[in-house]
């Protein structure tokens, strides 16, 4: 007798789903959950994170996984095609893409990145009108007088380490950041949620200003490049690390375009930093915040994007990078308290 051919993966998945269904007790036969289990279920629902066995749940409750690939689905409306497009843009595994496609409800919408972008545009327009300058606003003599800008002489005002993202060097600076935030940040937030993407973004912003306070101690900081570079770097690193699984179209060309845009923006920032200042002796804003954002993106950001709907506290790499980030923040805080005095550094006067 010849050997029977082994079943394909789709057939095996269906068989596994049926086996799990047979073993699953009826709702009225299940023992009552302990009080602590109720709290655990509530926590999981609030955090919207599944356990490591969520693929078994998919097999049990979602028979579509046994059918054709998501790209082969026909008759989708515009919103369904958009959700499918986002899934293929951001997720490397088909099982994750199908889960996201079936479970996404656009409630809540990607409010974080849209809100941040609108605030940045609003502050820029307000400053443009008040300074009567929109191109290279940073060269205006009164630019640094804004209370949102990080200035080394005013580093004790802690809000400036974060609020500097609402000030941009000019419309050319704002434009690229807004485009990257919307094209990369919004799809990532649709998939991973506002909490996780907001965490990576804010961590990149804070790391950017702290990096400037350590490595470029006499320079101010403006712009949201720290947060933007954290998100884009994490996304690009995730694509490279899951190259065969990522099914986004023209991924090599798009990565090249993204890298060229980021390089041009970084080059503009370097040129501006060493260009003769419009308010001597204070130099123009630093470019080091970009590097701080990249460092956050390829550490914390990659862990977030690689663990779609999985609890981050179960990932050892997450705790390693959180510890590294915490150590850097503490080091930068002590540096800002003591190093400026010990080095007897001559800072530019406050604006």
Short mmCIF file of C-alpha atoms in Angstrom, two decimals:
data_model
loop_
_atom_site.label_atom_id
_atom_site.label_comp_id
_atom_site.label_asym_id
_atom_site.label_seq_id
_atom_site.Cartn_x
_atom_site.Cartn_y
_atom_site.Cartn_z
CA UNK A 1 0.00 0.00 0.00
CA UNK A 2 1.39 3.47 -0.86
CA UNK A 3 1.70 6.09 1.82
CA UNK A 4 -1.11 8.64 2.10
CA UNK A 5 0.00 12.19 1.36
CA UNK A 6 0.27 14.37 4.47
CA UNK A 7 -2.47 17.00 4.83
CA UNK A 8 -1.64 20.62 4.06
CA UNK A 9 -1.29 23.25 6.75
CA UNK A 10 -4.81 24.63 6.18
CA UNK A 11 -6.38 21.16 6.63
CA UNK A 12 -4.27 20.56 9.71
CA UNK A 13 -5.37 23.91 11.14
CA UNK A 14 -9.04 23.02 10.62
CA UNK A 15 -8.54 19.63 12.23
CA UNK A 16 -6.83 21.27 15.20
CA UNK A 17 -9.71 23.74 15.54
CA UNK A 18 -12.25 20.90 15.56
CA UNK A 19 -10.20 19.00 18.16
CA UNK A 20 -10.08 22.07 20.41
CA UNK A 21 -13.84 22.54 19.97
CA UNK A 22 -14.53 18.96 21.04
CA UNK A 23 -12.39 19.34 24.13
CA UNK A 24 -13.90 22.72 25.07
CA UNK A 25 -16.60 22.29 27.76
CA UNK A 26 -20.02 23.80 27.36
CA UNK A 27 -20.61 27.21 28.90
CA UNK A 28 -22.81 25.79 31.69
CA UNK A 29 -20.32 22.98 32.44
CA UNK A 30 -17.39 25.28 33.09
CA UNK A 31 -16.43 25.77 36.72
CA UNK A 32 -17.02 29.28 38.11
CA UNK A 33 -13.98 31.53 37.84
CA UNK A 34 -12.15 32.47 40.99
CA UNK A 35 -12.29 36.15 42.03
CA UNK A 36 -8.68 36.68 41.05
CA UNK A 37 -9.47 35.25 37.58
CA UNK A 38 -12.13 37.93 37.10
CA UNK A 39 -9.52 40.61 37.78
CA UNK A 40 -7.12 38.95 35.32
CA UNK A 41 -9.81 38.83 32.61
CA UNK A 42 -10.69 42.46 33.27
CA UNK A 43 -7.04 43.48 33.00
CA UNK A 44 -6.63 41.60 29.72
CA UNK A 45 -9.76 43.24 28.30
CA UNK A 46 -8.68 46.72 29.35
CA UNK A 47 -5.20 46.28 27.90
CA UNK A 48 -6.60 44.59 24.77
CA UNK A 49 -3.70 42.14 24.81
CA UNK A 50 -4.00 38.44 24.19
CA UNK A 51 -2.02 35.71 25.88
CA UNK A 52 0.59 33.62 24.09
CA UNK A 53 -2.09 31.03 23.23
CA UNK A 54 -4.17 33.45 21.14
CA UNK A 55 -3.50 31.46 17.97
CA UNK A 56 -5.45 28.55 19.47
CA UNK A 57 -8.31 30.94 20.04
CA UNK A 58 -8.14 31.94 16.40
CA UNK A 59 -8.29 28.31 15.32
CA UNK A 60 -11.28 27.75 17.58
CA UNK A 61 -13.29 30.86 16.80
CA UNK A 62 -12.19 32.03 13.37
CA UNK A 63 -12.61 29.42 10.64
CA UNK A 64 -11.44 31.91 8.02
CA UNK A 65 -7.88 31.00 8.92
CA UNK A 66 -8.46 27.68 7.20
CA UNK A 67 -9.40 29.39 3.93
CA UNK A 68 -7.55 31.43 1.39
CA UNK A 69 -5.09 34.22 2.09
CA UNK A 70 -6.40 37.65 2.99
CA UNK A 71 -5.05 39.15 -0.24
CA UNK A 72 -7.29 36.80 -2.23
CA UNK A 73 -10.50 38.03 -0.61
CA UNK A 74 -12.88 39.53 -3.16
CA UNK A 75 -15.79 41.95 -2.94
CA UNK A 76 -14.34 44.12 -0.17
CA UNK A 77 -15.57 47.66 0.30
CA UNK A 78 -13.28 50.67 0.61
CA UNK A 79 -12.89 50.51 4.41
CA UNK A 80 -12.18 46.77 4.32
CA UNK A 81 -9.53 47.26 1.65
CA UNK A 82 -7.95 50.02 3.76
CA UNK A 83 -7.82 47.77 6.83
CA UNK A 84 -6.32 44.96 4.76
CA UNK A 85 -3.76 47.36 3.32
CA UNK A 86 -2.74 48.51 6.81
CA UNK A 87 -2.43 44.90 7.95
CA UNK A 88 -0.03 44.06 5.11
CA UNK A 89 1.89 47.29 5.69
CA UNK A 90 2.68 46.59 9.33
CA UNK A 91 2.33 42.89 10.23
CA UNK A 92 4.68 40.13 9.03
CA UNK A 93 2.54 37.04 9.82
CA UNK A 94 -0.62 36.06 7.98
CA UNK A 95 -2.27 34.83 11.17
CA UNK A 96 -1.77 38.27 12.75
CA UNK A 97 -3.01 40.03 9.64
CA UNK A 98 -6.23 37.99 9.61
CA UNK A 99 -6.78 38.53 13.31
CA UNK A 100 -6.34 42.28 12.90
CA UNK A 101 -8.57 42.38 9.80
CA UNK A 102 -11.40 40.54 11.57
CA UNK A 103 -11.14 42.35 14.91
CA UNK A 104 -10.42 45.98 13.94
CA UNK A 105 -13.43 48.25 14.53
CA UNK A 106 -11.88 51.74 14.26
CA UNK A 107 -13.03 52.35 17.83
CA UNK A 108 -11.12 54.19 19.06
CA UNK A 109 -9.68 55.77 15.90
CA UNK A 110 -5.95 56.62 15.65
CA UNK A 111 -6.47 59.77 17.70
CA UNK A 112 -2.98 60.17 19.19
CA UNK A 113 -0.97 60.77 16.02
CA UNK A 114 -3.73 62.88 14.46
CA UNK A 115 -4.04 65.04 17.60
CA UNK A 116 -0.29 65.56 17.88
CA UNK A 117 -0.07 66.47 14.19
CA UNK A 118 -2.93 68.97 14.41
CA UNK A 119 -1.37 70.61 17.47
CA UNK A 120 1.99 70.90 15.72
CA UNK A 121 0.39 72.52 12.68
CA UNK A 122 -1.68 74.88 14.86
CA UNK A 123 1.35 76.04 16.89
CA UNK A 124 3.36 76.51 13.71
CA UNK A 125 0.68 78.65 12.10
CA UNK A 126 0.32 80.71 15.26
CA UNK A 127 4.08 81.32 15.41
CA UNK A 128 4.17 82.05 11.69
CA UNK A 129 1.57 84.76 12.07
CA UNK A 130 3.12 86.24 15.23
CA UNK A 131 6.64 86.27 13.74
CA UNK A 132 5.43 87.05 10.21
CA UNK A 133 7.72 84.29 8.94
CA UNK A 134 6.97 80.72 7.83
CA UNK A 135 10.17 79.59 6.07
CA UNK A 136 13.11 79.05 8.42
CA UNK A 137 11.22 80.49 11.37
CA UNK A 138 14.15 79.47 13.54
CA UNK A 139 16.25 82.32 12.14
CA UNK A 140 13.90 84.95 13.54
CA UNK A 141 15.52 86.84 16.47
CA UNK A 142 12.44 86.32 18.68
CA UNK A 143 12.02 82.62 17.89
CA UNK A 144 13.67 81.28 21.06
CA UNK A 145 11.55 83.47 23.33
CA UNK A 146 8.72 80.95 23.05
CA UNK A 147 8.18 79.07 26.32
CA UNK A 148 7.86 75.71 24.51
CA UNK A 149 11.41 75.62 23.11
CA UNK A 150 14.06 73.64 24.98
CA UNK A 151 16.89 76.04 25.89
CA UNK A 152 19.98 74.89 27.84
CA UNK A 153 19.82 77.92 30.13
CA UNK A 154 16.21 77.03 31.01
CA UNK A 155 16.68 73.27 31.35
CA UNK A 156 15.25 73.30 34.89
CA UNK A 157 11.83 73.93 33.33
CA UNK A 158 11.02 70.26 32.85
CA UNK A 159 8.12 70.72 30.43
CA UNK A 160 10.50 71.98 27.76
CA UNK A 161 11.95 68.45 27.35
CA UNK A 162 8.61 67.50 25.83
CA UNK A 163 6.89 70.64 24.52
CA UNK A 164 9.67 71.47 22.08
CA UNK A 165 7.94 69.13 19.60
CA UNK A 166 5.35 71.86 18.93
CA UNK A 167 8.01 74.26 17.61
CA UNK A 168 9.55 73.67 14.18
CA UNK A 169 12.42 75.33 12.38
CA UNK A 170 10.23 76.16 9.39
CA UNK A 171 7.58 74.87 7.05
CA UNK A 172 10.14 72.55 5.41
CA UNK A 173 10.87 70.98 8.81
CA UNK A 174 7.21 70.66 9.78
CA UNK A 175 6.18 69.31 6.39
CA UNK A 176 8.41 66.24 6.42
CA UNK A 177 7.62 65.42 10.05
CA UNK A 178 3.88 65.67 9.41
CA UNK A 179 4.09 63.47 6.31
CA UNK A 180 6.06 60.77 8.16
CA UNK A 181 3.76 60.94 11.19
CA UNK A 182 0.67 60.44 9.06
CA UNK A 183 2.05 57.86 6.61
CA UNK A 184 3.87 55.75 9.23
CA UNK A 185 2.48 56.73 12.62
CA UNK A 186 -1.24 56.48 11.85
CA UNK A 187 -1.12 52.92 10.38
CA UNK A 188 1.07 51.79 13.28
CA UNK A 189 -1.40 53.26 15.75
CA UNK A 190 -4.31 51.57 13.96
CA UNK A 191 -2.59 48.21 14.51
CA UNK A 192 -0.80 48.57 17.84
CA UNK A 193 -2.99 51.15 19.57
CA UNK A 194 -2.48 54.66 20.89
CA UNK A 195 -0.91 53.52 24.17
CA UNK A 196 1.97 51.61 22.62
CA UNK A 197 2.66 53.97 19.73
CA UNK A 198 2.31 56.97 22.03
CA UNK A 199 4.80 55.37 24.40
CA UNK A 200 7.39 54.92 21.64
CA UNK A 201 6.78 58.42 20.31
CA UNK A 202 7.04 60.17 23.69
CA UNK A 203 10.05 58.06 24.67
CA UNK A 204 11.77 59.18 21.45
CA UNK A 205 10.90 62.83 22.15
CA UNK A 206 12.26 62.76 25.70
CA UNK A 207 15.34 60.79 24.66
CA UNK A 208 15.99 63.38 21.94
CA UNK A 209 16.00 66.39 24.26
CA UNK A 210 18.00 64.56 26.93
CA UNK A 211 20.54 63.45 24.33
CA UNK A 212 20.99 67.08 23.28
CA UNK A 213 21.45 68.15 26.91
CA UNK A 214 24.26 65.60 27.23
CA UNK A 215 25.96 65.67 23.81
CA UNK A 216 25.29 69.20 22.52
CA UNK A 217 25.03 71.13 25.75
CA UNK A 218 24.87 74.69 24.44
CA UNK A 219 22.21 74.18 21.77
CA UNK A 220 18.42 74.50 21.95
CA UNK A 221 16.02 71.90 20.52
CA UNK A 222 12.89 72.22 18.38
CA UNK A 223 10.76 69.89 16.27
CA UNK A 224 9.16 66.47 16.64
CA UNK A 225 11.96 64.61 14.86
CA UNK A 226 12.85 62.62 17.98
CA UNK A 227 9.41 60.99 18.09
CA UNK A 228 9.10 60.69 14.31
CA UNK A 229 12.49 59.05 13.94
CA UNK A 230 11.65 56.63 16.76
CA UNK A 231 8.53 55.40 14.93
CA UNK A 232 10.07 55.30 11.46
CA UNK A 233 13.25 53.57 12.67
CA UNK A 234 11.22 50.95 14.53
CA UNK A 235 9.05 50.34 11.46
CA UNK A 236 12.01 50.04 9.07
CA UNK A 237 13.89 47.76 11.47
CA UNK A 238 10.80 45.57 11.82
CA UNK A 239 10.55 45.27 8.03
CA UNK A 240 14.22 44.28 7.72
CA UNK A 241 13.99 41.73 10.55
CA UNK A 242 10.85 40.17 8.99
CA UNK A 243 11.75 40.71 5.35
CA UNK A 244 10.29 37.48 3.98
CA UNK A 245 7.04 37.84 5.93
CA UNK A 246 6.32 41.49 5.12
CA UNK A 247 4.05 41.61 2.09
CA UNK A 248 3.86 45.38 1.55
CA UNK A 249 4.31 46.39 -2.10
CA UNK A 250 7.61 47.82 -3.35
CA UNK A 251 9.11 47.48 0.15
CA UNK A 252 12.70 47.89 -1.04
CA UNK A 253 11.91 51.05 -3.03
CA UNK A 254 9.84 52.49 -0.19
CA UNK A 255 12.53 51.78 2.36
CA UNK A 256 15.03 53.55 0.12
CA UNK A 257 12.71 56.58 -0.23
CA UNK A 258 12.15 56.70 3.55
CA UNK A 259 15.88 56.53 4.23
CA UNK A 260 16.58 59.27 1.66
CA UNK A 261 13.93 61.53 3.23
CA UNK A 262 15.27 60.91 6.73
CA UNK A 263 18.83 61.55 5.54
CA UNK A 264 17.84 64.80 3.84
CA UNK A 265 16.07 66.01 6.98
CA UNK A 266 19.03 65.02 9.14
CA UNK A 267 21.41 66.77 6.74
CA UNK A 268 19.26 69.92 6.88
CA UNK A 269 19.40 69.82 10.68
CA UNK A 270 23.20 69.42 10.68
CA UNK A 271 23.60 72.29 8.22
CA UNK A 272 21.33 74.54 10.27
CA UNK A 273 23.14 73.70 13.51
CA UNK A 274 26.47 74.98 12.17
CA UNK A 275 25.04 77.84 10.13
CA UNK A 276 25.83 81.30 11.56
CA UNK A 277 23.28 81.93 14.28
CA UNK A 278 20.59 84.58 14.06
CA UNK A 279 20.79 85.09 17.84
CA UNK A 280 24.45 84.82 18.87
CA UNK A 281 26.01 83.55 21.05
CA UNK A 282 23.25 80.90 21.14
CA UNK A 283 23.61 78.45 18.22
CA UNK A 284 20.78 77.19 16.07
CA UNK A 285 18.87 74.09 17.28
CA UNK A 286 20.72 70.79 17.60
CA UNK A 287 20.41 67.72 15.38
CA UNK A 288 21.22 65.22 18.15
CA UNK A 289 17.51 64.71 18.96
CA UNK A 290 17.21 62.77 15.69
CA UNK A 291 19.80 60.27 16.93
CA UNK A 292 18.06 59.90 20.28
CA UNK A 293 14.85 59.03 18.45
CA UNK A 294 16.60 56.43 16.30
CA UNK A 295 18.09 54.80 19.41
CA UNK A 296 14.62 54.46 20.97
CA UNK A 297 13.15 53.15 17.73
CA UNK A 298 15.63 50.29 17.25
CA UNK A 299 15.29 49.21 20.89
CA UNK A 300 11.92 49.83 22.57
CA UNK A 301 10.15 50.44 19.26
CA UNK A 302 11.22 47.17 17.67
CA UNK A 303 10.06 45.15 20.68
CA UNK A 304 6.64 46.85 20.53
CA UNK A 305 6.17 46.25 16.79
CA UNK A 306 7.42 42.65 16.90
CA UNK A 307 4.94 41.66 19.61
CA UNK A 308 1.57 42.47 18.13
CA UNK A 309 -1.16 42.02 20.76
CA UNK A 310 1.22 40.18 23.10
CA UNK A 311 1.87 41.36 26.64
CA UNK A 312 5.15 43.22 26.67
CA UNK A 313 5.81 42.31 30.29
CA UNK A 314 6.27 38.70 29.13
CA UNK A 315 9.17 39.70 26.85
CA UNK A 316 12.64 39.70 28.41
CA UNK A 317 13.97 42.08 25.75
CA UNK A 318 11.31 44.59 26.74
CA UNK A 319 12.60 44.73 30.31
CA UNK A 320 16.20 44.93 29.14
CA UNK A 321 15.49 47.94 26.94
CA UNK A 322 13.26 49.57 29.56
CA UNK A 323 16.12 49.24 32.04
CA UNK A 324 18.57 50.72 29.52
CA UNK A 325 16.22 53.63 28.83
CA UNK A 326 15.67 54.25 32.55
CA UNK A 327 19.42 54.25 33.20
CA UNK A 328 19.95 56.75 30.38
CA UNK A 329 17.21 59.05 31.71
CA UNK A 330 18.64 58.95 35.24
CA UNK A 331 22.14 59.57 33.91
CA UNK A 332 20.92 62.54 31.85
CA UNK A 333 19.06 63.99 34.84
CA UNK A 334 22.15 63.85 37.04
CA UNK A 335 24.22 65.19 34.15
CA UNK A 336 21.94 68.19 33.85
CA UNK A 337 22.11 68.81 37.58
CA UNK A 338 25.86 68.53 38.11
CA UNK A 339 27.84 68.42 34.83
CA UNK A 340 27.16 71.97 33.66
CA UNK A 341 28.60 73.34 36.91
CA UNK A 342 31.50 70.91 37.15
CA UNK A 343 32.57 71.55 33.56
CA UNK A 344 32.24 75.31 34.09
CA UNK A 345 30.50 75.49 30.73
CA UNK A 346 29.64 78.93 29.42
CA UNK A 347 26.02 78.77 28.27
CA UNK A 348 24.30 81.29 26.02
CA UNK A 349 22.11 83.74 27.95
CA UNK A 350 18.41 82.98 28.26
CA UNK A 351 16.28 84.34 25.41
#
